[in-house]
Short mmCIF file of C-alpha atoms in Angstrom, two decimals:
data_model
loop_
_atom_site.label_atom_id
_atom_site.label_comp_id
_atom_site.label_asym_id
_atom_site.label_seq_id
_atom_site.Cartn_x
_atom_site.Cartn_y
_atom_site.Cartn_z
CA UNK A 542 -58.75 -42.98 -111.22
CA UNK A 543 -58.14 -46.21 -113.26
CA UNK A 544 -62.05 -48.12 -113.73
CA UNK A 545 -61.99 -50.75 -112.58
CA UNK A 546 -61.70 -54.41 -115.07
CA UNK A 547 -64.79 -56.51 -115.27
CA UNK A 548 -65.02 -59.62 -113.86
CA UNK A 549 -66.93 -62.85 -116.46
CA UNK A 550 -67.22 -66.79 -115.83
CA UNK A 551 -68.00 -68.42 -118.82
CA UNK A 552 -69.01 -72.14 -118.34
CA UNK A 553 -67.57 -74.05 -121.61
CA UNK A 554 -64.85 -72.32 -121.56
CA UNK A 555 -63.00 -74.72 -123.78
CA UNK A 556 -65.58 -75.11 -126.43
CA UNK A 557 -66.05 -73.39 -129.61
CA UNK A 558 -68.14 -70.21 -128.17
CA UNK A 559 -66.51 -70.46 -125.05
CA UNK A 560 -63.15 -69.78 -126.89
CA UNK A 561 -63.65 -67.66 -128.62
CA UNK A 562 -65.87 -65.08 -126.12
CA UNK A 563 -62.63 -65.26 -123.49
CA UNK A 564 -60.68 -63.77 -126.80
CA UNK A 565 -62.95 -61.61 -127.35
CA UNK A 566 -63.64 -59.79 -123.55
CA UNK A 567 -59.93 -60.29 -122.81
CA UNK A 568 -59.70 -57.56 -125.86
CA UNK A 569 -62.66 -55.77 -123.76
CA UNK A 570 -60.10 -55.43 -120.84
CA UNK A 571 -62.09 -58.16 -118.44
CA UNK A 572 -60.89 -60.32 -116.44
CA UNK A 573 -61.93 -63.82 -117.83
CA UNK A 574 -62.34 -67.37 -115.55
CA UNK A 575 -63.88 -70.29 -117.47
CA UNK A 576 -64.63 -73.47 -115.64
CA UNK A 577 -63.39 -76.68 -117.32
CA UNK A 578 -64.35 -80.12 -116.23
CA UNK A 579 -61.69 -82.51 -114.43
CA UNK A 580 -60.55 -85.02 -117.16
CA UNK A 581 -57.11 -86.97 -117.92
CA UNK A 582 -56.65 -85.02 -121.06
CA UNK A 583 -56.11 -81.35 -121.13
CA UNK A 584 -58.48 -81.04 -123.64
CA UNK A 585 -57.47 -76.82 -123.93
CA UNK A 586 -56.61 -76.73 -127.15
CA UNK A 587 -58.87 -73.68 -128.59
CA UNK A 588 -57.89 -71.70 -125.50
CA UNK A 589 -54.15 -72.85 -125.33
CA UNK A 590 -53.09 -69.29 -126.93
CA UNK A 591 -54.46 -67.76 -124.10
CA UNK A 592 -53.68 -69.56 -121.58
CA UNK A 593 -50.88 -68.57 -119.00
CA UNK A 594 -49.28 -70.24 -116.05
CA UNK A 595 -51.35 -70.18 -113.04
CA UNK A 596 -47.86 -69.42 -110.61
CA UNK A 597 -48.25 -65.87 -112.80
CA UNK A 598 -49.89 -63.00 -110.47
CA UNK A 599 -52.40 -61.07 -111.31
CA UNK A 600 -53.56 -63.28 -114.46
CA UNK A 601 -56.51 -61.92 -116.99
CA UNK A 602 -57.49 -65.64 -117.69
CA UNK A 603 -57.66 -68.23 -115.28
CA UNK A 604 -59.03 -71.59 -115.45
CA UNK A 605 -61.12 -73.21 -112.64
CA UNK A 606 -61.77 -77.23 -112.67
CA UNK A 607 -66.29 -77.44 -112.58
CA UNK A 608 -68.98 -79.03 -113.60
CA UNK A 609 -72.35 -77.90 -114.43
CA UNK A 610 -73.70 -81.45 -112.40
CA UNK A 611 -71.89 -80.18 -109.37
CA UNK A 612 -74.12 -77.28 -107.32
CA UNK A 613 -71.57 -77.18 -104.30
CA UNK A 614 -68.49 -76.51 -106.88
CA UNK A 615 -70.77 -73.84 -108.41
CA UNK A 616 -71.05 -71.99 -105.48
CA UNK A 617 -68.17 -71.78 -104.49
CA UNK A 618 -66.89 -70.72 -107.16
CA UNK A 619 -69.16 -68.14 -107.66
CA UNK A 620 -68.24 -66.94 -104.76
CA UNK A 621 -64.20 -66.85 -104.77
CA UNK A 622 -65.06 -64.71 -108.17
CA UNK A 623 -67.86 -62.54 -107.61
CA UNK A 624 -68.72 -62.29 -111.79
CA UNK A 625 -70.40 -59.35 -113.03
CA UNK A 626 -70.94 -60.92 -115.62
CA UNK A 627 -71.75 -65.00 -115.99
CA UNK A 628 -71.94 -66.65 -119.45
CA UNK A 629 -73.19 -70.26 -119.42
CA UNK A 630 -72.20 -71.51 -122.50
CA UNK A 631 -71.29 -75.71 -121.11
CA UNK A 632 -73.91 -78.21 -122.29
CA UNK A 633 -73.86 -81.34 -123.97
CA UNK A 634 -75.25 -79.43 -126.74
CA UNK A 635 -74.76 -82.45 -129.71
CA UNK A 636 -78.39 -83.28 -130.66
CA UNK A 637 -77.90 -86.73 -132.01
CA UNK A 638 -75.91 -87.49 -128.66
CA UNK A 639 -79.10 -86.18 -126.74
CA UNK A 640 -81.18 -89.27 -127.99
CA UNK A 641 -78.60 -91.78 -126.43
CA UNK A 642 -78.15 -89.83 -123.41
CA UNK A 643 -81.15 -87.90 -122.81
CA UNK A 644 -80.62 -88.29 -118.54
CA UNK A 645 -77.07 -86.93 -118.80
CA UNK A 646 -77.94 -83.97 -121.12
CA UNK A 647 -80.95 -83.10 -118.60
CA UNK A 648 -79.10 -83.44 -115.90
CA UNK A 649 -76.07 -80.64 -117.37
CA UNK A 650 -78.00 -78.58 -119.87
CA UNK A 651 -81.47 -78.02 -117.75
CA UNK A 652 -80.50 -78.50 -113.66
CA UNK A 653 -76.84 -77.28 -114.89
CA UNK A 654 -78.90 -73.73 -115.83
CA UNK A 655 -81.39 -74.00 -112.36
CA UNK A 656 -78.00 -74.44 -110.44
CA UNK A 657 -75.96 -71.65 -111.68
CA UNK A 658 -79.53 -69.31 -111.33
CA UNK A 659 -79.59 -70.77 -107.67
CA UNK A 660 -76.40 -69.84 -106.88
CA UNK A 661 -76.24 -66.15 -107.92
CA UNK A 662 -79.60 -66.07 -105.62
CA UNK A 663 -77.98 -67.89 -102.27
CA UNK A 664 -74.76 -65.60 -102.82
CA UNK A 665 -76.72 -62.61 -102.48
CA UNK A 666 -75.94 -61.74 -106.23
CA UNK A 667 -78.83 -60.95 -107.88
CA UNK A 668 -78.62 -57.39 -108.52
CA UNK A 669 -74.49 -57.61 -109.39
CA UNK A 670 -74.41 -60.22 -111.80
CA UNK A 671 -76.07 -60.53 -115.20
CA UNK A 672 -76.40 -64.05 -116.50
CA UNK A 673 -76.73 -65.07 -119.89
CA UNK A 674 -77.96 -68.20 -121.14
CA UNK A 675 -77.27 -70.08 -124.41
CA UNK A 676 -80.64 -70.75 -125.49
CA UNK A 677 -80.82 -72.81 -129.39
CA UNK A 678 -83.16 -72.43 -132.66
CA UNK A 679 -83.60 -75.94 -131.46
CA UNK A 680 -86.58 -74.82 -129.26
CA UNK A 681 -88.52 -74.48 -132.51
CA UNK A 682 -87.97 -77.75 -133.71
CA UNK A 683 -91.44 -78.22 -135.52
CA UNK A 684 -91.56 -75.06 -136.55
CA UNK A 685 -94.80 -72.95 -136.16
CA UNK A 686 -93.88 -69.91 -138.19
CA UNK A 687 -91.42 -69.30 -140.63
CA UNK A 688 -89.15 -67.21 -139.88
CA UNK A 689 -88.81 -67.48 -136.04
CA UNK A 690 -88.90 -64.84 -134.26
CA UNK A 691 -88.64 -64.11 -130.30
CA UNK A 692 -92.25 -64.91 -130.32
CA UNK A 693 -92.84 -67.76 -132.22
CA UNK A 694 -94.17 -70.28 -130.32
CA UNK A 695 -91.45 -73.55 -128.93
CA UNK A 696 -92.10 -77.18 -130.59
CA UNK A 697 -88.71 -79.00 -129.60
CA UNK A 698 -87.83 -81.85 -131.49
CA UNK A 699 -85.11 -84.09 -129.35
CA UNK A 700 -83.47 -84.41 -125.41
CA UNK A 701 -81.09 -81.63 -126.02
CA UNK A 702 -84.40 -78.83 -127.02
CA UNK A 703 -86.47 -80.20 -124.63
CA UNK A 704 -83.92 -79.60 -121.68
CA UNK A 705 -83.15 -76.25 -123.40
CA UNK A 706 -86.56 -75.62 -122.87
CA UNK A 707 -86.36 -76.08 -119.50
CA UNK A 708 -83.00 -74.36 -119.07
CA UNK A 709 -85.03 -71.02 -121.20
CA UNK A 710 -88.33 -71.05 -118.94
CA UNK A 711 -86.14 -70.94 -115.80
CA UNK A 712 -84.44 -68.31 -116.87
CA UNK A 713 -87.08 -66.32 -117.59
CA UNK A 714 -88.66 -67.30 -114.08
CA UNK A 715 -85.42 -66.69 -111.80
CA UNK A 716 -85.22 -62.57 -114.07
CA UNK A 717 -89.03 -61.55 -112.80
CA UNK A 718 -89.08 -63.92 -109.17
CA UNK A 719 -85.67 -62.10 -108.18
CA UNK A 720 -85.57 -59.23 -110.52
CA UNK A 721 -82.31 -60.68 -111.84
CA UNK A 722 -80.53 -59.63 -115.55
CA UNK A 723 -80.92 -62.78 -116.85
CA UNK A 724 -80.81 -63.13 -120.59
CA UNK A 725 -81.85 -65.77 -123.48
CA UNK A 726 -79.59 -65.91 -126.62
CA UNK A 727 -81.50 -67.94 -128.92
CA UNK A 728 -78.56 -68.71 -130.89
CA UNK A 729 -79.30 -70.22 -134.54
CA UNK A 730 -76.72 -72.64 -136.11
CA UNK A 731 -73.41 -71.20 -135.56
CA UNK A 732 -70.01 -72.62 -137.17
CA UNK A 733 -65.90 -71.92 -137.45
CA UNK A 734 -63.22 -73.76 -137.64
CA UNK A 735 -62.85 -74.64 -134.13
CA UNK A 736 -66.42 -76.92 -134.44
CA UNK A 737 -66.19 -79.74 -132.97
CA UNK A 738 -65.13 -82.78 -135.61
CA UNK A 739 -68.79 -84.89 -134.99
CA UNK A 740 -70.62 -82.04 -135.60
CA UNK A 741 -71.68 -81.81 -139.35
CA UNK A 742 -70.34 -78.68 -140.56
CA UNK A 743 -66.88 -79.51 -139.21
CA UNK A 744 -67.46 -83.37 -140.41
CA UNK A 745 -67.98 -81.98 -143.95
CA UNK A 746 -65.18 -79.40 -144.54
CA UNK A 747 -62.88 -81.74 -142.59
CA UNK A 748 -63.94 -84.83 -145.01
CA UNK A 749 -63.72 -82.39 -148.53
CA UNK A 750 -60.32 -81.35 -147.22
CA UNK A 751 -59.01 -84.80 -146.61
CA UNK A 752 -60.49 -86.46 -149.55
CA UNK A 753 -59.06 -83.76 -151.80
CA UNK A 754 -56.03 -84.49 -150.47
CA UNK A 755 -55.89 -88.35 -150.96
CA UNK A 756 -56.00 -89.19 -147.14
CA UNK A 757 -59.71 -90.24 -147.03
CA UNK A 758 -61.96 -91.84 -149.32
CA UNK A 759 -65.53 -91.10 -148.47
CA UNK A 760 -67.76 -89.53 -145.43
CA UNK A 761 -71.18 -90.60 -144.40
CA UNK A 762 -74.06 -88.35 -143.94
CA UNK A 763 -77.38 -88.45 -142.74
CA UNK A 764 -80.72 -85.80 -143.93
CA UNK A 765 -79.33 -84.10 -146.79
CA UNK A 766 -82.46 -82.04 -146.95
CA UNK A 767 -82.44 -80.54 -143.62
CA UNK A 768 -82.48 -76.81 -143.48
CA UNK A 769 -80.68 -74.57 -141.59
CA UNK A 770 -79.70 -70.65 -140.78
CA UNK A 771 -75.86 -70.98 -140.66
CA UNK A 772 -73.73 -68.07 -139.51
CA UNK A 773 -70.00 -67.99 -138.29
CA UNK A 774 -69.57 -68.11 -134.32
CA UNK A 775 -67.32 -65.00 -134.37
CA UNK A 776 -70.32 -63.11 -135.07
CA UNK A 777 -72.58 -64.76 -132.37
CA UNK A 778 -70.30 -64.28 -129.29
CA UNK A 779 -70.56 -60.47 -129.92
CA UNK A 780 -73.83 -60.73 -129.70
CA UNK A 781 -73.84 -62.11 -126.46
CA UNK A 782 -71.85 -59.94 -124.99
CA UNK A 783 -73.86 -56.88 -126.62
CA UNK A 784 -77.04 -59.00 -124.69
CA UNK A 785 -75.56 -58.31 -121.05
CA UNK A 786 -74.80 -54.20 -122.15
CA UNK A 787 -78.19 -53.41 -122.13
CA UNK A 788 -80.00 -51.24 -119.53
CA UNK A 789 -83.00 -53.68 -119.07
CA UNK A 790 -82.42 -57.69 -119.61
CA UNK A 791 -84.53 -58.74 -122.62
CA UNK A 792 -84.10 -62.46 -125.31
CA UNK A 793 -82.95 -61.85 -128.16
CA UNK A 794 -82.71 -64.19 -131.72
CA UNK A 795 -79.63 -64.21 -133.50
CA UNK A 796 -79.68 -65.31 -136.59
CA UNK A 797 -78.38 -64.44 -140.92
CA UNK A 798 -82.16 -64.89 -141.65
CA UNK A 799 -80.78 -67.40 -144.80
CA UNK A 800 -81.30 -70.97 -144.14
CA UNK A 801 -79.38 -73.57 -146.55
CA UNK A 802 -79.50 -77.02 -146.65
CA UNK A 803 -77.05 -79.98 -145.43
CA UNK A 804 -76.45 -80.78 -149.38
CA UNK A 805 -75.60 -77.05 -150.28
CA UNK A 806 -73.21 -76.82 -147.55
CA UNK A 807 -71.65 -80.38 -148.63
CA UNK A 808 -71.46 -78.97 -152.33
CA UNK A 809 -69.86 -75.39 -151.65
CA UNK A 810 -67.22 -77.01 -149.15
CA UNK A 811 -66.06 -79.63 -151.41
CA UNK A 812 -66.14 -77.19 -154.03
CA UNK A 813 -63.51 -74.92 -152.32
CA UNK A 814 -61.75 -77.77 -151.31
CA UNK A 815 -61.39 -78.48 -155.43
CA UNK A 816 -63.72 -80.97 -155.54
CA UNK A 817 -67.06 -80.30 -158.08
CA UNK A 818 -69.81 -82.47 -157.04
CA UNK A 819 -73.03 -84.53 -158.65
CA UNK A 820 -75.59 -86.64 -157.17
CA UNK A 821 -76.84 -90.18 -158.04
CA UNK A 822 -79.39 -92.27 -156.81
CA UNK A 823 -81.87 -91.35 -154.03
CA UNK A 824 -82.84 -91.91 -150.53
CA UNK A 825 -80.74 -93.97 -148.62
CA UNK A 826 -79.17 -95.05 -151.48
CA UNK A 827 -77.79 -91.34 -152.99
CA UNK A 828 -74.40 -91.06 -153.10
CA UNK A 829 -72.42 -87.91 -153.65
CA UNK A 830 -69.97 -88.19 -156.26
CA UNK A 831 -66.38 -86.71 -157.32
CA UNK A 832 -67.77 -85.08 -161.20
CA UNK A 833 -63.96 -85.43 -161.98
CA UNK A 834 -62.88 -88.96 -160.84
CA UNK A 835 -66.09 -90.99 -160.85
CA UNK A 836 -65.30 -91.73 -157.39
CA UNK A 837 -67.90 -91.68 -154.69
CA UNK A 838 -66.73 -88.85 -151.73
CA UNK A 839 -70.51 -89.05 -149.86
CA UNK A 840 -72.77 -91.57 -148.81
CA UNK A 841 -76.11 -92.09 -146.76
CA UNK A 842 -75.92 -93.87 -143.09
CA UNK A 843 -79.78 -94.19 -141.78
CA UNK A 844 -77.62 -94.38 -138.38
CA UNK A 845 -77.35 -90.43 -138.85
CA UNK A 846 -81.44 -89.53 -138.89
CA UNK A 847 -83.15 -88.49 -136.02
CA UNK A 848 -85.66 -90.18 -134.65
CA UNK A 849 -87.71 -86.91 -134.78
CA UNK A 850 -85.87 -84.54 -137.09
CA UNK A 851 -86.04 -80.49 -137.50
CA UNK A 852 -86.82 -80.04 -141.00
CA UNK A 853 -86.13 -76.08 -141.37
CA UNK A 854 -84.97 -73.32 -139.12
CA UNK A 855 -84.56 -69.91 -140.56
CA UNK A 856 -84.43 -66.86 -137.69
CA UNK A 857 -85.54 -63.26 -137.74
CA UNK A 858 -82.94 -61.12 -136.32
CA UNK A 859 -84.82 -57.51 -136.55
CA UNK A 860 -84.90 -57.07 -132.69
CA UNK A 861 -81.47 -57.54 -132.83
CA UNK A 862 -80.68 -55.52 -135.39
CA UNK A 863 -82.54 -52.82 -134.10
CA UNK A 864 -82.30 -52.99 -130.47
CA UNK A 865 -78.73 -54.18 -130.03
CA UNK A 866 -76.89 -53.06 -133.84
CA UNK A 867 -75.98 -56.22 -134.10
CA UNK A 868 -75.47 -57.36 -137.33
CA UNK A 869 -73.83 -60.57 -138.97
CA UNK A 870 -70.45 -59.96 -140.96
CA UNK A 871 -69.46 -63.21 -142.35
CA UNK A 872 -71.71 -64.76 -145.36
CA UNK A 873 -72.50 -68.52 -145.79
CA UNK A 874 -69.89 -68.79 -148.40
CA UNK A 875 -67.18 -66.59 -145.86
CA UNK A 876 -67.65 -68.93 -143.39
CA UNK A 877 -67.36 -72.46 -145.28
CA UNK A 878 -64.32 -70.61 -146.35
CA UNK A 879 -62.70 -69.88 -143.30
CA UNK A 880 -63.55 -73.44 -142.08
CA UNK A 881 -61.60 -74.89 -145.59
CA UNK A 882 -58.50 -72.95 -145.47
CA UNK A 883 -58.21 -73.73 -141.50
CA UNK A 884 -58.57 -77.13 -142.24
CA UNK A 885 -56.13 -77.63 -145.11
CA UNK A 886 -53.61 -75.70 -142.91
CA UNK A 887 -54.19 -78.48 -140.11
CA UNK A 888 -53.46 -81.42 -142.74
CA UNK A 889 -50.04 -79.02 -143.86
CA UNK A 890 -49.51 -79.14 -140.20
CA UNK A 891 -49.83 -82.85 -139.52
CA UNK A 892 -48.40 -83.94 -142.71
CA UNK A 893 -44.64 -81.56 -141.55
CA UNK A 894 -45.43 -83.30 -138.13
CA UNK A 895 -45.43 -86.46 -139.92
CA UNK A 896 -42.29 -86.12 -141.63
CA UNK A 897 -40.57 -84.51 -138.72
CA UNK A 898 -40.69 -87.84 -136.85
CA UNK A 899 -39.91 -90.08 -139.83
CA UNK A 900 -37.27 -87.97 -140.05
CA UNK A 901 -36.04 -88.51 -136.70
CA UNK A 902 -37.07 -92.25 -136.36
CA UNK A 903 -34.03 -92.63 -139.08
CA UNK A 904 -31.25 -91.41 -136.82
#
């Protein structure tokens, strides 16, 4: 007798995690629903390799329009699906963003976390479905220890931590109030080239790539100093999966346990890119410039601090590692690789596009 497929939900479907853990349990032999939010753009693009027409029967992946804001949508959802296996991965999770919209973030990365909780406990789910919750190195913020570990005490440092906070407590209630498997990822800084452009990893390698190749002149940056654990997202989205396997829900870190700062990351990517780079001035006023040309490729916008910034993050893994075998494969250098050489085949890819229709516009 065939066993029967697993059924996950992953909120954030379309995002860079969310993408790429439908890939990956679709390879597991699940059956994979993500919830996207209603928009006029399809706004698919990570997933669109995937993706099949609905009119298909019996479809591994299916899309379902949602919203984290929405509790009645949630529900009944929920219900048409019956998960196993839930993976809430939607948030407005940029932390700069937070500060301008702190109500909106709240509202989607805190309630968004009590509703989903809620509605496994109305539905009568609690012992079918495991949830897991993307929990951040953000929590830390003002770090208390160094490293961080599952036990280091939280200090978070914007809107986004400080609802993530909220969204991690809960958790932890709804598991021992309703004896549910609900899990915490604390997931440190996690990259690839499917980052979103604002966010600074993606900002940089896009910038080195486009600057190398003549179609931008400069890109502006904010702490050059701040620290961070950097690992590749492929890695992380195993681990969450490896989270929900266990016999008894438990948080976990995740984390390479090297930390590297914004300036390192800006000099490795431009140097794959070609690009060999030296500093002048300081402060606001440093500039980052090409050692070949003369030409400045990097400068400072104050508009880009915090008004409280994280200065350092660096995780301990070991309960991971030990508990879960879960183990990071790509190294900081892999993944600033990978996030290059998909980016320079995304220029090749626009420039043929480019020429296609000047090509056509002739005729």
């Amino acid at each position: 007798m065939l066993e029967e497929r697993k059924v996950a939900l992953i909120t954030g479907v379309t995002g860079q995690d969310g993408s790429y853990l439908a890939e990956f349990l679709l390879r597991k032999g699940y059956e994979v629903h993500g919830i996207k939010r209603r928009s006029s753009s399809f706004n698919t693009g990570r997933i669109d390799h995937i993706y099949q027409d609905p009119h298909t029967k019996d479809l591994p992946f299916e899309l379902h329009y949602g919203d984290l804001t929405d509790s009645t949508n949630l529900i009944r959802i929920i219900q048409d699906i019956q998960p196993d296996e839930i993976y809430n991965l939607g948030a407005q999770s940029h932390v700069q963003v937070s500060f301008d919209a702190p109500e909106y973030t709240t509202n989607t990365d805190a309630l968004g976390v009590l509703r989903l909780l809620e509605a496994i406990r109305i539905l009568g789910l609690t012992q079918k479905t495991k949830f897991y919750q993307a929990s951040t190195s953000e929590l830390y913020g003002k770090v208390q220890e160094v490293p961080q570990t599952e036990n280091t005490p939280f200090y978070p440092r914007s809107p986004y931590a400080v609802a993530k906070l909220y969204a991690y407590w809960i958790t932890v209630n709804y598991r021992e109030a309703y004896d549910m498997y609900a899990v915490n990822g604390i997931l440190f800084n996690h990259e690839s080239p499917v980052r979103g452009e604002t966010f600074v990893t993606r900002k940089i390698t896009r910038a080195a790539v486009r600057i190398a190749a003549g179609l931008q002149e400069k890109t502006y940056l904010g702490n050059l100093e701040a620290k961070r654990d950097w690992g590749h997202a492929k890695d992380y989205i195993e681990g969450m999966y490896l989270m929900l396997q266990q016999e008894e829900p438990e948080d976990f870190v995740l984390a390479t346990g090297e930390t590297h700062t914004v300036r390192d990351f800006c000099e490795r990517a431009f140097r794959h890119a070609g690009i060999s780079l030296e500093w002048i001035g300081e402060g606001i006023d440093e500039k980052g410039i090409n050692a070949e040309t003369g030409d400045t490729v990097i400068e400072i916008d104050p508009r880009y601090f915090r008004p409280t910034e994280v200065d350092l993050l660096i995780g301990d893994a070991t309960q991971a590692h030990e508990k879960l075998g879960w183990n990071p494969k790509f190294t900081f250098d892999e993944l600033i690789e990978d996030m290059i050489r998909e980016d320079q085949q995304e220029i090749n890819v626009d420039n043929k596009t480019n020429e296609d229709y000047s090509r056509i516009a002739k005729f």
